[in-house]
PDB file of C-alpha atoms in Angstrom:
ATOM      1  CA  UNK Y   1       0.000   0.000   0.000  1.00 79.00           C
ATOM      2  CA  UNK Y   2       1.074   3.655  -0.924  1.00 83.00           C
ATOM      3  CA  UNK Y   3       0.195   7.263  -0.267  1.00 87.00           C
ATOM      4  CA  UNK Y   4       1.193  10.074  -2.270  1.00 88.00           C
ATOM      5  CA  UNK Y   5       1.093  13.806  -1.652  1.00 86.00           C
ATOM      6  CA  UNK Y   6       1.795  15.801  -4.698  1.00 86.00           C
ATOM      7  CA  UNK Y   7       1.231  20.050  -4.417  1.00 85.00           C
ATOM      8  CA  UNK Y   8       2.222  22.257  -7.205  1.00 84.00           C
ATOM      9  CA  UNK Y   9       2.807  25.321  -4.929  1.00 88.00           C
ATOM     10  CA  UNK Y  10       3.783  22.833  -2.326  1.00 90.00           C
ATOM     11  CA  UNK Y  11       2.599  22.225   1.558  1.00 92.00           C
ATOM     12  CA  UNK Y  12       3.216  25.456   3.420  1.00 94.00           C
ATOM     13  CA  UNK Y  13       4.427  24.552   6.856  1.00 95.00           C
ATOM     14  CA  UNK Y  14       4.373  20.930   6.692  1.00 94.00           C
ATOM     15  CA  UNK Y  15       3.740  18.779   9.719  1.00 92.00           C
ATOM     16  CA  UNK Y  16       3.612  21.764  11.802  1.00 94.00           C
ATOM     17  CA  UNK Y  17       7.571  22.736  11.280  1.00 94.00           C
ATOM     18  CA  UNK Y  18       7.894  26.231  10.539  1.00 95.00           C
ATOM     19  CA  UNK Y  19       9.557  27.239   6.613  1.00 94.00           C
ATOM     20  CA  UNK Y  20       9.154  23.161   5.464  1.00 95.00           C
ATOM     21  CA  UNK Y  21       7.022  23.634   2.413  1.00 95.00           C
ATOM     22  CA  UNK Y  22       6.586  19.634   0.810  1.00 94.00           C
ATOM     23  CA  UNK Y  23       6.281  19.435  -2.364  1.00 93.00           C
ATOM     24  CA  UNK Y  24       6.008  15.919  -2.754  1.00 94.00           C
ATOM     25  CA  UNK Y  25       5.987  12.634  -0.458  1.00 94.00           C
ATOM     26  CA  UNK Y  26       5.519   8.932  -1.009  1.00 95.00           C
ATOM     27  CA  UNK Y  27       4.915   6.876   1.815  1.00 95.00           C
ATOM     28  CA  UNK Y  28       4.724   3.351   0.882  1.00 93.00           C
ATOM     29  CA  UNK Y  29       4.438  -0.425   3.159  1.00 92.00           C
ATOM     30  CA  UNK Y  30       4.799  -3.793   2.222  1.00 89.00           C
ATOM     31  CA  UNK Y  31       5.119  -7.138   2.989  1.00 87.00           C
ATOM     32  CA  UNK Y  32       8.554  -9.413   1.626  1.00 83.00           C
ATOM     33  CA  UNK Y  33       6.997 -13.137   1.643  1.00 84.00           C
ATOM     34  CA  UNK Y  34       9.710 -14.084   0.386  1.00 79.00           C
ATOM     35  CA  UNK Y  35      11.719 -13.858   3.595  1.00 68.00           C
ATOM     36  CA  UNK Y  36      12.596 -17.007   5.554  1.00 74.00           C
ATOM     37  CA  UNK Y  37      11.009 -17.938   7.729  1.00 82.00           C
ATOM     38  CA  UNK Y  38       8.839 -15.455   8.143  1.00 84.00           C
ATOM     39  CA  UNK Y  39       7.742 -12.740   5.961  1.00 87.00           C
ATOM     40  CA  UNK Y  40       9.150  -9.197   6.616  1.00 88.00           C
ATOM     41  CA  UNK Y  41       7.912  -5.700   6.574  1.00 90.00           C
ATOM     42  CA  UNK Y  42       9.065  -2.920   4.324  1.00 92.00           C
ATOM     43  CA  UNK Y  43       8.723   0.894   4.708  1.00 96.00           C
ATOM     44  CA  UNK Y  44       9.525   3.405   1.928  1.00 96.00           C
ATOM     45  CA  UNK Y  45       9.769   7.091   1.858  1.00 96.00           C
ATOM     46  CA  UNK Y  46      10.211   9.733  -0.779  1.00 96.00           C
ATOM     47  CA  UNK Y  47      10.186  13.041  -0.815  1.00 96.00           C
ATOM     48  CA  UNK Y  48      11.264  16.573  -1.913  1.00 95.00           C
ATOM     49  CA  UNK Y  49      10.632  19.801  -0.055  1.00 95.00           C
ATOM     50  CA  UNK Y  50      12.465  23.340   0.397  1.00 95.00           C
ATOM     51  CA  UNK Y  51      13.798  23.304   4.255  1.00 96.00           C
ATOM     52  CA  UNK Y  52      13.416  26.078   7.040  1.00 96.00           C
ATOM     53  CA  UNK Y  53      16.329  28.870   6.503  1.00 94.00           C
ATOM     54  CA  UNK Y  54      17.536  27.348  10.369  1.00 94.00           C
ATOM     55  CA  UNK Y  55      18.395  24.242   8.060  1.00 93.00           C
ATOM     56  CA  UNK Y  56      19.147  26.028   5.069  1.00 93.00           C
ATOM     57  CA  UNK Y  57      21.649  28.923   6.157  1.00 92.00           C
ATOM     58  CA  UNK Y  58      24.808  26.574   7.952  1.00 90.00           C
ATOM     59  CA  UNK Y  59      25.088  25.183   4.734  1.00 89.00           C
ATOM     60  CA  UNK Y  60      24.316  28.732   2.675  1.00 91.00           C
ATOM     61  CA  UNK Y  61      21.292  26.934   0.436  1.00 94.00           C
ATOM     62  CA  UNK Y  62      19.271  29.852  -1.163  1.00 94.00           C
ATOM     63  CA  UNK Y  63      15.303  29.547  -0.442  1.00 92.00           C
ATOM     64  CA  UNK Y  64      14.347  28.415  -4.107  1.00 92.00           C
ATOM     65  CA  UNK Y  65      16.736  25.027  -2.886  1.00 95.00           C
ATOM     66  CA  UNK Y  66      14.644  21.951  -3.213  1.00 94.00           C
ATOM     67  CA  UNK Y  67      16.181  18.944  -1.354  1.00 96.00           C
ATOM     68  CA  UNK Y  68      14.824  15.463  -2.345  1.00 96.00           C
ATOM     69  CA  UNK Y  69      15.600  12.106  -0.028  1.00 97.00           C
ATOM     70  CA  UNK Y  70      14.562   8.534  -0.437  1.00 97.00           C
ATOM     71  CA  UNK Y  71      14.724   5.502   1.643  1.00 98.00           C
ATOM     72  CA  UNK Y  72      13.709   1.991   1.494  1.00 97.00           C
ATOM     73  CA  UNK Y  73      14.312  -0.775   4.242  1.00 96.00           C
ATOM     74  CA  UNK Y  74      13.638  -3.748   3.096  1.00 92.00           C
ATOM     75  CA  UNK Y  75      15.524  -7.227   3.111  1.00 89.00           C
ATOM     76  CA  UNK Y  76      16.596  -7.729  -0.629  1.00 89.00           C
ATOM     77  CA  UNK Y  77      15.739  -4.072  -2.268  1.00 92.00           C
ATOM     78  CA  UNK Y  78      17.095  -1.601   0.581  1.00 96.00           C
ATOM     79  CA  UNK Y  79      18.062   2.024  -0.943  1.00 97.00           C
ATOM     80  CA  UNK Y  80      18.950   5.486  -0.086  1.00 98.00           C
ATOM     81  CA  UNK Y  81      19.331   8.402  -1.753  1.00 97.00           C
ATOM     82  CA  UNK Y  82      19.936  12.221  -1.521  1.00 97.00           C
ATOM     83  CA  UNK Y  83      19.744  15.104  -4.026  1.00 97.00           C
ATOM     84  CA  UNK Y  84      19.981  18.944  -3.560  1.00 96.00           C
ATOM     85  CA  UNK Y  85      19.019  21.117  -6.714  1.00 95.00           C
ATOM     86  CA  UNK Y  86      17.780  24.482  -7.735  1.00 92.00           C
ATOM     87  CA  UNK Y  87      15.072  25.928  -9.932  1.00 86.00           C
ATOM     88  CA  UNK Y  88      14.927  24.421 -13.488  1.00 84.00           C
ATOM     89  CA  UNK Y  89      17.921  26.204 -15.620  1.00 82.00           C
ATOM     90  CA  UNK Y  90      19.682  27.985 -12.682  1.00 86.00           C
ATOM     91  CA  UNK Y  91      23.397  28.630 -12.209  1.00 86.00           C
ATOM     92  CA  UNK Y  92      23.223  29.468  -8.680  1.00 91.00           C
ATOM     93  CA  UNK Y  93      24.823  27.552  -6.077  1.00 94.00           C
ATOM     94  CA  UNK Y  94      22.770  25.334  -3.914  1.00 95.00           C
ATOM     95  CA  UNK Y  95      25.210  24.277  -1.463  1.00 94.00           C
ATOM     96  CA  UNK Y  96      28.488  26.365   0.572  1.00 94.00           C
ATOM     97  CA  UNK Y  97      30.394  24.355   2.976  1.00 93.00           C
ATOM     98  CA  UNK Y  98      33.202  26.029   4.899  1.00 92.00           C
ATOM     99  CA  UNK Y  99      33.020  29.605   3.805  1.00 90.00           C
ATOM    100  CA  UNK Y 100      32.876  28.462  -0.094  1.00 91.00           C
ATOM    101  CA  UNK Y 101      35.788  26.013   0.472  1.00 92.00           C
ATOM    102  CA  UNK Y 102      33.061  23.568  -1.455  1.00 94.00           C
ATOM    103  CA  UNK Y 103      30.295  24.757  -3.180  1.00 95.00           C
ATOM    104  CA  UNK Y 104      27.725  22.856  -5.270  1.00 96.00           C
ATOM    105  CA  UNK Y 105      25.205  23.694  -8.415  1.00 95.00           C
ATOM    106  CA  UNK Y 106      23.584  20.497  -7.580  1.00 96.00           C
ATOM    107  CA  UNK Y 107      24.450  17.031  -5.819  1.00 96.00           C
ATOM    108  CA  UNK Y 108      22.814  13.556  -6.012  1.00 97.00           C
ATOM    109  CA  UNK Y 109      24.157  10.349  -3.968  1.00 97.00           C
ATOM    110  CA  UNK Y 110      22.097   7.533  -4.101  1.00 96.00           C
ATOM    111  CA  UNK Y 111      22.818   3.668  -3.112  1.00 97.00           C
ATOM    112  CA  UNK Y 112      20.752   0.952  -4.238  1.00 97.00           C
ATOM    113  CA  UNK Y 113      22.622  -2.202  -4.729  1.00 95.00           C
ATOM    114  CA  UNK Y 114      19.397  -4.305  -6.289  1.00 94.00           C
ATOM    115  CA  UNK Y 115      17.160  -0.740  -7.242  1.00 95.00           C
ATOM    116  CA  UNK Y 116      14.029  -0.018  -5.426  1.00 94.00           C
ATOM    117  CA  UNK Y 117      10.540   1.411  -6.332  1.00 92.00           C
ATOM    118  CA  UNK Y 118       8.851   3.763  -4.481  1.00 93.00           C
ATOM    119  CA  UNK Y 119       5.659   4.639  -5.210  1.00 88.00           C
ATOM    120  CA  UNK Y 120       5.442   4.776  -9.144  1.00 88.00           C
ATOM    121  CA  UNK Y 121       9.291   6.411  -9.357  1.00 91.00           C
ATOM    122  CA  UNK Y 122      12.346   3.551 -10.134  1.00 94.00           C
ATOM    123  CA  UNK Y 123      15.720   3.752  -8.877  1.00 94.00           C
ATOM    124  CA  UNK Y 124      17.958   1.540 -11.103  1.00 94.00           C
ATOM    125  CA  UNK Y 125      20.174  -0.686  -9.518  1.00 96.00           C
ATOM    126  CA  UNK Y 126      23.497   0.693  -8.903  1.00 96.00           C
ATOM    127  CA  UNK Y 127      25.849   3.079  -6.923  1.00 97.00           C
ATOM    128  CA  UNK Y 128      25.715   7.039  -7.982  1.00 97.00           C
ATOM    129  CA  UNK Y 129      27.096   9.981  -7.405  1.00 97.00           C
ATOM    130  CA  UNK Y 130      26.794  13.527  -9.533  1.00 97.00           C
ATOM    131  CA  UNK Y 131      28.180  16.719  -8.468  1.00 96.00           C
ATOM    132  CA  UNK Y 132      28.572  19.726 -10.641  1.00 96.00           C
ATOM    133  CA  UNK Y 133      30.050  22.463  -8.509  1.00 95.00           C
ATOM    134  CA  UNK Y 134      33.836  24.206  -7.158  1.00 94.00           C
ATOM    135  CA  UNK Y 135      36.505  23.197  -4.754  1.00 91.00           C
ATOM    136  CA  UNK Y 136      38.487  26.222  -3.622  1.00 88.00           C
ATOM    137  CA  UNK Y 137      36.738  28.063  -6.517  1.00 89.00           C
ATOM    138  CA  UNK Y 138      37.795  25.944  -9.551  1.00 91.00           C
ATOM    139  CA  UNK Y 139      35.143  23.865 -11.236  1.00 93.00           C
ATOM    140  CA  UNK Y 140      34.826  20.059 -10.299  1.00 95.00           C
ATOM    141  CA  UNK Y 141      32.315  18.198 -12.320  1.00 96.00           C
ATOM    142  CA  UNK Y 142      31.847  14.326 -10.851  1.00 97.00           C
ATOM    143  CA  UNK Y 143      29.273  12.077 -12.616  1.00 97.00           C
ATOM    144  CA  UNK Y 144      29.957   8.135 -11.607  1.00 97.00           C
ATOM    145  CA  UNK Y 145      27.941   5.006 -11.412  1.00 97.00           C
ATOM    146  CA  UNK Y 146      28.718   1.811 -10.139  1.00 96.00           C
ATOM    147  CA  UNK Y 147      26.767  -1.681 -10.462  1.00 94.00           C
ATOM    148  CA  UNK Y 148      27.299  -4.693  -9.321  1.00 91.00           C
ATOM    149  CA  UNK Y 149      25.693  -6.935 -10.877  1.00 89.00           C
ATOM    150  CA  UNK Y 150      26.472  -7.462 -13.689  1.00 90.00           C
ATOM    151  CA  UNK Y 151      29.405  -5.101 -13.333  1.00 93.00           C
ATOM    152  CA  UNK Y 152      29.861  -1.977 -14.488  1.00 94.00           C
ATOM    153  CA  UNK Y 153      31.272   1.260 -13.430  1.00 96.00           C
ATOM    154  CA  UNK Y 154      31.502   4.233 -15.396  1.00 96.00           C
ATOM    155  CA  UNK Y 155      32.863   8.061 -13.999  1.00 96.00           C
ATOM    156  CA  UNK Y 156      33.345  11.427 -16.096  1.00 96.00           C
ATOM    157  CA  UNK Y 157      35.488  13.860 -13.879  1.00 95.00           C
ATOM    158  CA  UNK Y 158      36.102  17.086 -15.241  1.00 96.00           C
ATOM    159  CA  UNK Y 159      38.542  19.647 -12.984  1.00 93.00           C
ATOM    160  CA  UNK Y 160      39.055  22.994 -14.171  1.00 91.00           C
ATOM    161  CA  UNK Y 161      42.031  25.121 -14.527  1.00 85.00           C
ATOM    162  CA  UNK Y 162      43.937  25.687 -10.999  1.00 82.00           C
ATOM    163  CA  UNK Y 163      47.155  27.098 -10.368  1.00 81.00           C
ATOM    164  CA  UNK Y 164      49.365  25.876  -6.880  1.00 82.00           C
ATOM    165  CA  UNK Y 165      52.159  28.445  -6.900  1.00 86.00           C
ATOM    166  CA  UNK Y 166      54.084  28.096  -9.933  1.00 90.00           C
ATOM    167  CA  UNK Y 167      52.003  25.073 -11.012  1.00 88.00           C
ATOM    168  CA  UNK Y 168      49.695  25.557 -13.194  1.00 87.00           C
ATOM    169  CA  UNK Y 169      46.843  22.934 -14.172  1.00 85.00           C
ATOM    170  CA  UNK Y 170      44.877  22.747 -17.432  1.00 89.00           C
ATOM    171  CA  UNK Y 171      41.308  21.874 -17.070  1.00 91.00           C
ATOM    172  CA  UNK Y 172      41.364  18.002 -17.191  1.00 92.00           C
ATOM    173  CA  UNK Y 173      38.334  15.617 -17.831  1.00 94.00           C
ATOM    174  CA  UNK Y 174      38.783  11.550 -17.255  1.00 94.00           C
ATOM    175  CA  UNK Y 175      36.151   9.675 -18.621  1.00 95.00           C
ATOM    176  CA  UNK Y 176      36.493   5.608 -17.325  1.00 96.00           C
ATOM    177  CA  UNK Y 177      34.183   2.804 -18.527  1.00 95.00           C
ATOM    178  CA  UNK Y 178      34.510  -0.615 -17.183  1.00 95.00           C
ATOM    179  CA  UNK Y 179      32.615  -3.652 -17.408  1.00 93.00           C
ATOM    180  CA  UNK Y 180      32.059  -7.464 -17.481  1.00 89.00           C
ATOM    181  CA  UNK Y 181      32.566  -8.822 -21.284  1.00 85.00           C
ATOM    182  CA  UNK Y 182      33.770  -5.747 -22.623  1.00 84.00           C
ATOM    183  CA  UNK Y 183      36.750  -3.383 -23.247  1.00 85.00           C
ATOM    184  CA  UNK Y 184      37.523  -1.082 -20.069  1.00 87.00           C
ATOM    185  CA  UNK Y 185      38.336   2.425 -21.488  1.00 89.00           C
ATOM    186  CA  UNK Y 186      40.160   5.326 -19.838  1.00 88.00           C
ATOM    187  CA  UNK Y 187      40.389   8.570 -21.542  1.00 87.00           C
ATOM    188  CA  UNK Y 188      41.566  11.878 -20.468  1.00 84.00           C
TER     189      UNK Y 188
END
């Protein structure tokens, strides 16, 4: 059984916390009868909402900043996942740790080693991770994915320009592609 929330303009004060507008949430519970010997329970949750500015400002995410989270416990399709992004098309930063030391355009993690589905949304098996932002100003652009079965991993990272004293680095990109039965590829 599911329940979905879904609110174009988005739940003003959600659950009675102060700046937590909900834009969307998924709620789901099952049953695993597949589980020896007895069958198990399984809870679900997905969501995405903008967060109170007492959440928001330690890490320096604007208002507009829409954080999404999933989670699924359950015995053979557990997953987890995170994602911070901003309005559709915009260049601001959503994220500043330490004083700008790391800053972020957007971020996803997510870990689900057989994929999960969560309400009527699918998370592919696998191992993510994007981030398109800056490390002590100069661009770093991550995009990897890992799965395990059958293997695969494949990673773009793309560094710009930096200089360290008299050492001065081009922007670099390294593209790697590995997996079972094929040619692995590294490319910079």
């Amino acid at each position: 059984a599911s329940f979905e929330l879904s609110d174009k303009t988005g739940w003003k004060d959600a659950f009675g916390f102060t700046g937590l507008t909900l834009d969307d949430l998924v709620i789901s519970f099952g049953l695993e009868v597949s589980a020896v010997p007895l069958p198990l329970p399984t809870i679900a949750l997905s969501a995405s909402a903008s967060l109170p500015s007492t959440l928001r400002e330690p890490l320096s995410m604007p208002s507009d900043a829409v954080v999404s989270v999933f989670a699924e416990l359950a015995e053979e399709t557990p997953c987890l996942g995170l994602g911070i992004h901003g309005p559709q098309g915009s260049t601001e930063n959503v994220l500043s740790i330490a004083g700008g030391v790391i800053t972020a355009q957007s971020v996803d993690v997510y870990v689900a080693p057989a994929g999960c589905t969560i309400g009527t949304t699918i998370y592919t098996p696998g191992l993510a991770m994007e981030f398109d932002g800056a490390v002590l100003g100069d661009k770093v652009d991550v995009g990897s994915k890992l799965v395990l079965s059958p293997f695969s991993f494949d990673a773009t990272v793309d560094i710009g320009g930096f200089q360290v004293g008299p050492l001065q680095m081009e922007e670099s990109v390294l593209d790697v592609h590995m997996a079972a039965g094929t040619d692995d590829s590294v490319a910079f």
